[in-house]
Short mmCIF file of N, CA, C and O in Angstrom, two decimals:
data_model
loop_
_atom_site.label_atom_id
_atom_site.label_comp_id
_atom_site.label_asym_id
_atom_site.label_seq_id
_atom_site.Cartn_x
_atom_site.Cartn_y
_atom_site.Cartn_z
N UNK A 1 -7.93 -2.33 19.17
CA UNK A 1 -8.51 -1.15 18.55
C UNK A 1 -7.33 -0.18 18.42
O UNK A 1 -6.54 0.00 19.36
N UNK A 2 -7.42 0.48 17.23
CA UNK A 2 -6.18 1.45 17.06
C UNK A 2 -6.36 2.70 17.91
O UNK A 2 -7.56 3.19 18.13
N UNK A 3 -5.34 3.24 18.00
CA UNK A 3 -5.30 4.62 18.84
C UNK A 3 -5.43 5.81 17.83
O UNK A 3 -5.46 6.82 18.06
N UNK A 4 -5.40 5.41 16.49
CA UNK A 4 -5.44 6.29 15.36
C UNK A 4 -6.94 6.63 15.06
O UNK A 4 -7.69 5.83 14.79
N UNK A 5 -7.23 7.93 15.19
CA UNK A 5 -8.67 8.48 15.13
C UNK A 5 -8.76 9.20 13.87
O UNK A 5 -8.02 10.21 13.67
N UNK A 6 -9.71 8.89 12.95
CA UNK A 6 -9.88 9.63 11.68
C UNK A 6 -11.24 10.14 11.69
O UNK A 6 -12.42 9.44 12.12
N UNK A 7 -11.31 11.45 11.20
CA UNK A 7 -12.67 12.13 11.22
C UNK A 7 -13.00 12.21 9.66
O UNK A 7 -12.30 12.80 8.89
N UNK A 8 -14.05 11.58 9.24
CA UNK A 8 -14.57 11.46 7.94
C UNK A 8 -15.67 12.53 7.63
O UNK A 8 -16.70 12.47 8.53
N UNK A 9 -15.46 13.52 6.77
CA UNK A 9 -16.45 14.49 6.64
C UNK A 9 -16.89 14.41 5.21
O UNK A 9 -16.20 14.82 4.23
N UNK A 10 -18.17 14.04 4.95
CA UNK A 10 -18.74 14.01 3.58
C UNK A 10 -20.32 14.14 3.69
O UNK A 10 -20.86 13.53 4.68
N UNK A 11 -20.86 15.02 2.89
CA UNK A 11 -22.22 15.28 3.03
C UNK A 11 -23.16 14.28 2.31
O UNK A 11 -24.41 14.14 2.39
N UNK A 12 -22.38 13.28 1.60
CA UNK A 12 -23.13 12.20 0.90
C UNK A 12 -23.08 10.89 1.93
O UNK A 12 -22.06 10.27 2.17
N UNK A 13 -24.21 10.55 2.43
CA UNK A 13 -24.25 9.52 3.48
C UNK A 13 -23.60 8.12 3.04
O UNK A 13 -22.95 7.54 3.77
N UNK A 14 -23.88 7.87 1.69
CA UNK A 14 -23.41 6.62 1.14
C UNK A 14 -21.69 6.59 1.23
O UNK A 14 -21.18 5.63 1.50
N UNK A 15 -21.28 7.76 0.79
CA UNK A 15 -19.75 7.82 0.67
C UNK A 15 -19.13 7.83 2.10
O UNK A 15 -18.30 7.12 2.43
N UNK A 16 -19.80 8.60 3.05
CA UNK A 16 -19.44 8.63 4.46
C UNK A 16 -19.47 7.37 5.03
O UNK A 16 -18.39 6.91 5.72
N UNK A 17 -20.38 6.61 4.76
CA UNK A 17 -20.66 5.12 5.38
C UNK A 17 -19.56 4.24 4.76
O UNK A 17 -18.89 3.62 5.61
N UNK A 18 -19.37 4.31 3.44
CA UNK A 18 -18.37 3.28 2.83
C UNK A 18 -17.09 3.68 3.32
O UNK A 18 -16.31 2.73 3.82
N UNK A 19 -16.54 4.92 3.35
CA UNK A 19 -15.25 5.28 3.77
C UNK A 19 -15.15 4.89 5.26
O UNK A 19 -14.05 4.23 5.70
N UNK A 20 -16.15 5.15 6.09
CA UNK A 20 -15.90 4.86 7.53
C UNK A 20 -15.85 3.39 7.77
O UNK A 20 -15.02 2.81 8.52
N UNK A 21 -16.63 2.69 7.06
CA UNK A 21 -16.73 1.10 7.16
C UNK A 21 -15.31 0.50 6.76
O UNK A 21 -14.80 -0.44 7.35
N UNK A 22 -14.77 0.94 5.56
CA UNK A 22 -13.47 0.48 5.07
C UNK A 22 -12.32 0.77 6.31
O UNK A 22 -11.53 -0.14 6.57
N UNK A 23 -12.53 2.04 6.75
CA UNK A 23 -11.36 2.34 7.68
C UNK A 23 -11.57 1.63 9.12
O UNK A 23 -10.67 1.13 9.66
N UNK A 24 -12.66 1.45 9.49
CA UNK A 24 -13.08 0.56 10.65
C UNK A 24 -12.52 -0.76 10.49
O UNK A 24 -11.94 -1.48 11.45
N UNK A 25 -12.90 -1.21 9.34
CA UNK A 25 -12.40 -2.67 9.03
C UNK A 25 -10.97 -2.93 9.01
O UNK A 25 -10.52 -4.02 9.25
N UNK A 26 -10.17 -1.74 8.87
CA UNK A 26 -8.77 -1.79 8.80
C UNK A 26 -8.22 -1.54 10.23
O UNK A 26 -6.98 -1.58 10.45
N UNK A 27 -9.09 -1.35 11.17
CA UNK A 27 -8.77 -1.22 12.50
C UNK A 27 -8.69 0.26 13.10
O UNK A 27 -8.12 0.53 14.12
N UNK A 28 -9.02 1.19 12.21
CA UNK A 28 -8.90 2.67 12.77
C UNK A 28 -10.11 2.95 13.63
O UNK A 28 -11.34 2.42 13.18
N UNK A 29 -10.03 3.86 14.33
CA UNK A 29 -11.08 4.42 15.03
C UNK A 29 -11.81 5.63 14.23
O UNK A 29 -10.91 6.49 13.76
N UNK A 30 -12.98 5.56 14.05
CA UNK A 30 -13.67 6.56 13.02
C UNK A 30 -14.75 7.30 13.53
O UNK A 30 -15.62 6.73 14.22
N UNK A 31 -14.89 8.52 13.29
CA UNK A 31 -15.96 9.49 13.56
C UNK A 31 -16.35 10.03 12.31
O UNK A 31 -15.48 10.41 11.46
N UNK A 32 -17.70 10.09 11.91
CA UNK A 32 -18.19 10.57 10.78
C UNK A 32 -18.95 11.90 11.02
O UNK A 32 -19.61 12.14 12.09
N UNK A 33 -18.81 12.86 10.04
CA UNK A 33 -19.60 14.08 10.06
C UNK A 33 -20.17 14.51 8.76
O UNK A 33 -19.50 14.22 7.83
N UNK A 34 -21.03 15.09 8.70
CA UNK A 34 -21.75 15.60 7.38
C UNK A 34 -21.61 17.02 7.10
O UNK A 34 -21.82 17.59 6.02
N UNK A 35 -21.10 17.71 8.21
CA UNK A 35 -21.01 19.28 7.91
C UNK A 35 -20.04 19.84 8.90
O UNK A 35 -19.43 19.14 9.85
N UNK A 36 -19.91 21.20 8.80
CA UNK A 36 -18.93 21.82 9.61
C UNK A 36 -19.20 21.71 11.18
O UNK A 36 -18.30 21.49 11.96
N UNK A 37 -20.35 21.89 11.57
CA UNK A 37 -20.77 21.98 12.90
C UNK A 37 -20.52 20.51 13.63
O UNK A 37 -19.97 20.38 14.70
N UNK A 38 -20.78 19.55 12.80
CA UNK A 38 -20.59 18.13 13.40
C UNK A 38 -19.00 17.83 13.43
O UNK A 38 -18.56 17.15 14.35
N UNK A 39 -18.27 18.32 12.41
CA UNK A 39 -16.96 18.14 12.41
C UNK A 39 -16.25 18.91 13.70
O UNK A 39 -15.25 18.30 14.37
N UNK A 40 -16.63 19.97 13.92
CA UNK A 40 -16.08 20.95 15.05
C UNK A 40 -16.46 20.22 16.49
O UNK A 40 -15.66 19.98 17.28
N UNK A 41 -17.71 19.45 16.43
CA UNK A 41 -18.08 18.82 17.77
C UNK A 41 -17.16 17.55 17.97
O UNK A 41 -16.80 17.48 19.01
N UNK A 42 -16.88 16.81 16.87
CA UNK A 42 -15.90 15.78 17.09
C UNK A 42 -14.57 16.26 17.44
O UNK A 42 -14.01 15.72 18.34
N UNK A 43 -14.07 17.31 16.79
CA UNK A 43 -12.66 17.78 17.14
C UNK A 43 -12.69 18.30 18.49
O UNK A 43 -11.56 18.24 19.16
N UNK A 44 -13.66 18.90 19.03
CA UNK A 44 -13.79 19.43 20.21
C UNK A 44 -13.82 18.31 21.36
O UNK A 44 -13.49 18.50 22.55
N UNK A 45 -14.29 17.15 20.95
CA UNK A 45 -14.65 16.10 21.94
C UNK A 45 -13.47 15.00 22.03
O UNK A 45 -13.55 14.28 22.98
N UNK A 46 -12.61 14.90 21.05
CA UNK A 46 -11.61 13.96 21.12
C UNK A 46 -10.51 14.25 20.10
O UNK A 46 -10.57 14.96 19.07
N UNK A 47 -9.29 13.63 20.41
CA UNK A 47 -8.12 13.95 19.56
C UNK A 47 -8.38 13.28 18.22
O UNK A 47 -8.87 12.14 18.08
N UNK A 48 -8.05 14.00 17.04
CA UNK A 48 -8.24 13.57 15.81
C UNK A 48 -6.81 13.52 15.12
O UNK A 48 -6.12 14.51 15.15
N UNK A 49 -6.44 12.40 14.44
CA UNK A 49 -5.10 12.20 13.99
C UNK A 49 -5.31 12.63 12.49
O UNK A 49 -4.26 13.14 11.81
N UNK A 50 -6.34 12.30 11.76
CA UNK A 50 -6.48 12.49 10.38
C UNK A 50 -7.92 13.00 10.02
O UNK A 50 -8.84 12.37 10.45
N UNK A 51 -7.84 14.16 9.39
CA UNK A 51 -9.13 14.69 8.83
C UNK A 51 -9.27 14.24 7.22
O UNK A 51 -8.30 14.50 6.51
N UNK A 52 -10.37 13.47 7.04
CA UNK A 52 -10.52 13.09 5.64
C UNK A 52 -11.82 13.71 5.15
O UNK A 52 -13.00 13.24 5.56
N UNK A 53 -11.70 14.76 4.36
CA UNK A 53 -12.75 15.69 4.04
C UNK A 53 -13.16 15.78 2.61
O UNK A 53 -12.19 15.94 1.78
N UNK A 54 -14.31 15.68 2.16
CA UNK A 54 -14.74 16.01 0.90
C UNK A 54 -14.42 17.46 0.57
O UNK A 54 -14.47 18.27 1.41
N UNK A 55 -14.16 17.79 -0.71
CA UNK A 55 -13.87 19.05 -1.12
C UNK A 55 -15.15 19.93 -1.26
O UNK A 55 -15.11 21.01 -0.69
N UNK A 56 -16.12 19.38 -1.82
CA UNK A 56 -17.43 20.13 -1.93
C UNK A 56 -18.44 19.57 -0.99
O UNK A 56 -18.92 18.49 -0.98
N UNK A 57 -18.84 20.68 -0.05
CA UNK A 57 -19.79 20.25 1.02
C UNK A 57 -21.01 21.18 1.05
O UNK A 57 -21.46 21.47 2.13
N UNK A 58 -21.39 21.78 0.00
CA UNK A 58 -22.47 22.68 0.06
C UNK A 58 -22.03 24.18 0.35
O UNK A 58 -21.30 24.59 -0.32
N UNK A 59 -22.43 24.57 1.46
CA UNK A 59 -22.22 26.03 1.94
C UNK A 59 -20.71 26.19 2.26
O UNK A 59 -20.23 27.26 2.20
N UNK A 60 -20.11 25.05 2.66
CA UNK A 60 -18.68 25.21 2.98
C UNK A 60 -17.84 24.39 2.04
O UNK A 60 -18.52 23.40 1.46
N UNK A 61 -16.55 24.24 2.13
CA UNK A 61 -15.85 23.29 1.35
C UNK A 61 -14.67 22.64 2.31
O UNK A 61 -14.74 23.10 3.46
N UNK A 62 -14.03 21.86 1.79
CA UNK A 62 -13.03 21.00 2.68
C UNK A 62 -12.07 21.97 3.26
O UNK A 62 -11.51 21.65 4.44
N UNK A 63 -11.67 23.09 2.68
CA UNK A 63 -10.64 23.87 3.17
C UNK A 63 -11.34 24.57 4.50
O UNK A 63 -10.53 24.86 5.47
N UNK A 64 -12.60 24.92 4.48
CA UNK A 64 -13.29 25.48 5.64
C UNK A 64 -13.27 24.57 6.70
O UNK A 64 -13.01 24.96 7.91
N UNK A 65 -13.61 23.18 6.45
CA UNK A 65 -13.45 22.21 7.51
C UNK A 65 -12.05 22.03 8.20
O UNK A 65 -11.97 21.99 9.30
N UNK A 66 -11.12 22.02 7.27
CA UNK A 66 -9.72 21.89 7.66
C UNK A 66 -9.26 23.08 8.52
O UNK A 66 -8.76 22.96 9.61
N UNK A 67 -9.71 24.32 8.12
CA UNK A 67 -9.40 25.51 8.97
C UNK A 67 -10.00 25.42 10.30
O UNK A 67 -9.33 25.76 11.23
N UNK A 68 -11.19 24.96 10.43
CA UNK A 68 -12.01 24.79 11.58
C UNK A 68 -11.33 23.82 12.61
O UNK A 68 -11.07 24.05 13.77
N UNK A 69 -11.09 22.69 11.99
CA UNK A 69 -10.54 21.51 12.82
C UNK A 69 -9.06 21.81 13.18
O UNK A 69 -8.71 21.63 14.44
N UNK A 70 -8.30 22.37 12.26
CA UNK A 70 -6.90 22.92 12.73
C UNK A 70 -6.92 24.01 13.76
O UNK A 70 -5.95 24.07 14.57
N UNK A 71 -8.07 24.77 13.81
CA UNK A 71 -8.06 25.78 14.90
C UNK A 71 -8.26 25.21 16.18
O UNK A 71 -7.90 25.68 17.22
N UNK A 72 -8.84 23.98 16.19
CA UNK A 72 -8.93 23.16 17.40
C UNK A 72 -7.89 22.17 17.80
O UNK A 72 -7.26 22.08 18.76
N UNK A 73 -7.40 21.65 16.66
CA UNK A 73 -6.30 20.70 16.76
C UNK A 73 -5.25 20.83 15.70
O UNK A 73 -5.30 20.37 14.59
N UNK A 74 -4.25 21.78 16.04
CA UNK A 74 -3.23 22.20 14.91
C UNK A 74 -2.40 21.12 14.27
O UNK A 74 -2.02 21.36 13.09
N UNK A 75 -2.28 20.01 14.95
CA UNK A 75 -1.31 19.02 14.47
C UNK A 75 -2.09 18.01 13.55
O UNK A 75 -1.52 16.98 13.00
N UNK A 76 -3.47 18.11 13.22
CA UNK A 76 -4.16 17.21 12.52
C UNK A 76 -3.64 17.17 11.16
O UNK A 76 -3.31 18.19 10.45
N UNK A 77 -3.57 16.02 10.56
CA UNK A 77 -3.21 15.74 9.10
C UNK A 77 -4.53 15.84 8.41
O UNK A 77 -5.51 15.45 8.86
N UNK A 78 -4.34 16.04 7.02
CA UNK A 78 -5.46 16.22 6.22
C UNK A 78 -5.33 15.43 4.93
O UNK A 78 -4.30 15.43 4.23
N UNK A 79 -6.46 14.75 4.48
CA UNK A 79 -6.52 14.08 3.10
C UNK A 79 -7.87 14.52 2.60
O UNK A 79 -8.91 14.25 3.27
N UNK A 80 -7.88 15.18 1.38
CA UNK A 80 -9.04 15.51 0.87
C UNK A 80 -9.58 14.50 -0.19
O UNK A 80 -8.89 13.81 -0.66
N UNK A 81 -10.89 14.57 -0.42
CA UNK A 81 -11.54 13.57 -1.25
C UNK A 81 -12.41 14.59 -2.31
O UNK A 81 -12.88 15.44 -1.97
N UNK A 82 -12.15 14.17 -3.72
CA UNK A 82 -12.85 14.96 -4.60
C UNK A 82 -13.38 14.15 -5.80
O UNK A 82 -12.65 13.21 -6.24
N UNK A 83 -14.63 14.27 -6.26
CA UNK A 83 -15.03 13.74 -7.42
C UNK A 83 -14.75 14.50 -8.67
O UNK A 83 -15.25 14.06 -9.82
N UNK A 84 -14.17 15.58 -8.45
CA UNK A 84 -13.75 16.56 -9.66
C UNK A 84 -12.51 15.99 -10.27
O UNK A 84 -11.63 15.76 -9.56
N UNK A 85 -12.50 16.07 -11.62
CA UNK A 85 -11.31 15.53 -12.28
C UNK A 85 -10.16 16.51 -12.09
O UNK A 85 -8.95 16.04 -11.93
N UNK A 86 -10.41 17.73 -11.91
CA UNK A 86 -9.19 18.79 -11.66
C UNK A 86 -9.57 19.67 -10.47
O UNK A 86 -9.89 20.91 -10.63
N UNK A 87 -9.33 19.07 -9.32
CA UNK A 87 -9.67 19.91 -8.05
C UNK A 87 -8.74 20.95 -7.91
O UNK A 87 -7.62 20.80 -8.29
N UNK A 88 -9.05 22.11 -7.30
CA UNK A 88 -8.24 23.06 -7.00
C UNK A 88 -7.38 22.79 -5.74
O UNK A 88 -6.41 23.49 -5.44
N UNK A 89 -7.71 21.85 -5.05
CA UNK A 89 -6.73 21.12 -4.04
C UNK A 89 -5.58 20.29 -4.54
O UNK A 89 -5.84 19.81 -5.68
N UNK A 90 -4.77 19.99 -3.66
CA UNK A 90 -3.93 19.02 -4.09
C UNK A 90 -2.65 19.40 -4.89
O UNK A 90 -1.71 18.79 -5.38
N UNK A 91 -2.51 20.82 -5.15
CA UNK A 91 -1.50 21.39 -5.83
C UNK A 91 -0.23 21.25 -5.09
O UNK A 91 0.94 21.34 -5.65
N UNK A 92 -0.33 21.36 -3.78
CA UNK A 92 0.94 21.30 -2.92
C UNK A 92 0.83 19.92 -2.08
O UNK A 92 -0.27 19.48 -1.84
N UNK A 93 1.96 19.48 -1.69
CA UNK A 93 2.03 18.17 -0.86
C UNK A 93 1.23 18.22 0.34
O UNK A 93 0.85 17.33 0.91
N UNK A 94 1.10 19.58 0.87
CA UNK A 94 0.41 19.64 2.05
C UNK A 94 -1.20 19.42 1.96
O UNK A 94 -1.93 19.33 2.95
N UNK A 95 -1.66 19.44 0.75
CA UNK A 95 -3.16 19.20 0.38
C UNK A 95 -3.28 17.98 -0.45
O UNK A 95 -3.73 18.15 -1.64
N UNK A 96 -2.99 16.81 0.05
CA UNK A 96 -3.22 15.59 -0.85
C UNK A 96 -4.75 15.39 -1.26
O UNK A 96 -5.53 15.62 -0.34
N UNK A 97 -4.99 14.90 -2.27
CA UNK A 97 -6.42 14.62 -2.75
C UNK A 97 -6.51 13.20 -3.17
O UNK A 97 -5.82 12.68 -4.07
N UNK A 98 -7.50 12.50 -2.60
CA UNK A 98 -7.91 11.14 -3.13
C UNK A 98 -9.09 11.42 -4.07
O UNK A 98 -10.19 11.79 -3.58
N UNK A 99 -9.03 10.97 -5.36
CA UNK A 99 -10.02 11.36 -6.46
C UNK A 99 -10.99 10.14 -6.34
O UNK A 99 -10.69 9.03 -6.48
N UNK A 100 -12.28 10.60 -6.14
CA UNK A 100 -13.37 9.71 -6.34
C UNK A 100 -13.77 9.32 -7.79
O UNK A 100 -13.48 10.21 -8.64
N UNK A 101 -14.18 8.13 -7.95
CA UNK A 101 -14.34 7.06 -7.06
C UNK A 101 -12.92 6.36 -6.87
O UNK A 101 -12.16 6.38 -7.66
N UNK A 102 -12.82 5.87 -5.68
CA UNK A 102 -11.63 5.12 -5.29
C UNK A 102 -11.96 3.79 -4.64
O UNK A 102 -12.96 3.61 -4.12
N UNK A 103 -11.03 2.81 -4.75
CA UNK A 103 -11.11 1.49 -4.25
C UNK A 103 -10.71 1.56 -2.75
O UNK A 103 -9.85 2.38 -2.42
N UNK A 104 -11.15 0.50 -2.11
CA UNK A 104 -10.72 0.49 -0.65
C UNK A 104 -9.22 0.36 -0.48
O UNK A 104 -8.72 0.93 0.38
N UNK A 105 -8.68 -0.35 -1.36
CA UNK A 105 -7.21 -0.44 -1.21
C UNK A 105 -6.47 0.82 -1.51
O UNK A 105 -5.52 1.24 -0.75
N UNK A 106 -6.93 1.67 -2.33
CA UNK A 106 -6.23 3.03 -2.56
C UNK A 106 -6.54 3.93 -1.40
O UNK A 106 -5.77 4.59 -0.92
N UNK A 107 -7.75 3.81 -0.72
CA UNK A 107 -8.02 4.56 0.43
C UNK A 107 -7.12 4.29 1.50
O UNK A 107 -6.52 5.11 2.14
N UNK A 108 -7.08 2.98 1.94
CA UNK A 108 -6.08 2.49 2.86
C UNK A 108 -4.67 2.90 2.58
O UNK A 108 -4.03 3.13 3.55
N UNK A 109 -4.20 2.68 1.42
CA UNK A 109 -2.83 2.97 1.12
C UNK A 109 -2.53 4.56 1.34
O UNK A 109 -1.58 4.86 1.96
N UNK A 110 -3.36 5.37 0.91
CA UNK A 110 -3.22 6.77 1.08
C UNK A 110 -3.29 7.15 2.69
O UNK A 110 -2.57 7.82 3.16
N UNK A 111 -4.22 6.52 3.40
CA UNK A 111 -4.31 6.77 4.88
C UNK A 111 -3.25 6.27 5.61
O UNK A 111 -2.57 7.00 6.44
N UNK A 112 -2.72 4.99 5.19
CA UNK A 112 -1.62 4.45 5.91
C UNK A 112 -0.27 5.44 5.75
O UNK A 112 0.34 5.37 6.51
N UNK A 113 -0.15 5.85 4.45
CA UNK A 113 0.88 6.63 4.23
C UNK A 113 1.00 8.09 5.12
O UNK A 113 2.06 8.47 5.44
N UNK A 114 -0.16 8.37 5.36
CA UNK A 114 -0.29 9.74 6.33
C UNK A 114 -0.16 9.35 7.75
O UNK A 114 0.47 10.03 8.49
N UNK A 115 -0.76 8.31 8.21
CA UNK A 115 -0.85 8.17 9.65
C UNK A 115 -0.25 6.74 10.03
O UNK A 115 -0.10 6.42 11.36
N UNK A 116 0.23 5.86 9.18
CA UNK A 116 0.62 4.60 9.49
C UNK A 116 -0.55 3.61 9.57
O UNK A 116 -1.69 4.02 9.76
N UNK A 117 -0.20 2.43 9.48
CA UNK A 117 -1.31 1.47 9.50
C UNK A 117 -1.79 1.17 10.91
O UNK A 117 -1.17 1.25 11.78
N UNK A 118 -3.03 0.92 10.89
CA UNK A 118 -3.72 0.79 12.23
C UNK A 118 -3.42 -0.61 12.81
O UNK A 118 -3.56 -0.78 13.98
N UNK A 119 -2.88 -1.42 11.97
CA UNK A 119 -2.59 -2.82 12.43
C UNK A 119 -1.15 -2.91 12.79
O UNK A 119 -0.63 -4.06 12.94
N UNK A 120 -0.34 -1.90 12.53
CA UNK A 120 1.05 -2.03 12.76
C UNK A 120 1.51 -2.25 14.13
O UNK A 120 0.71 -1.89 15.04
#
């Protein structure tokens, strides 16, 4: 099992499940959250190497989630997901965005580039 822990935050259960299963299948340790409170609970309970957060999450957005998780774990890396063609995220290299819909191969390529392959 990989020592790399990824926190997936998406309020769409189908997307959260798909992303989590792809990452687990590649050997990553994965925790899933649907909102800010759940994301904070995970970050308070274990080391998170990568935050993979949806941009639009209802009352909060991906930047709110990132700010909260970084407040707990300042070294966490972030990859945003968005179904919008022109997200306001991703304009700087510090805010990479994975545009939905995406294939499993693209997800793994982007994650591997940020944290290294779980199977390496």
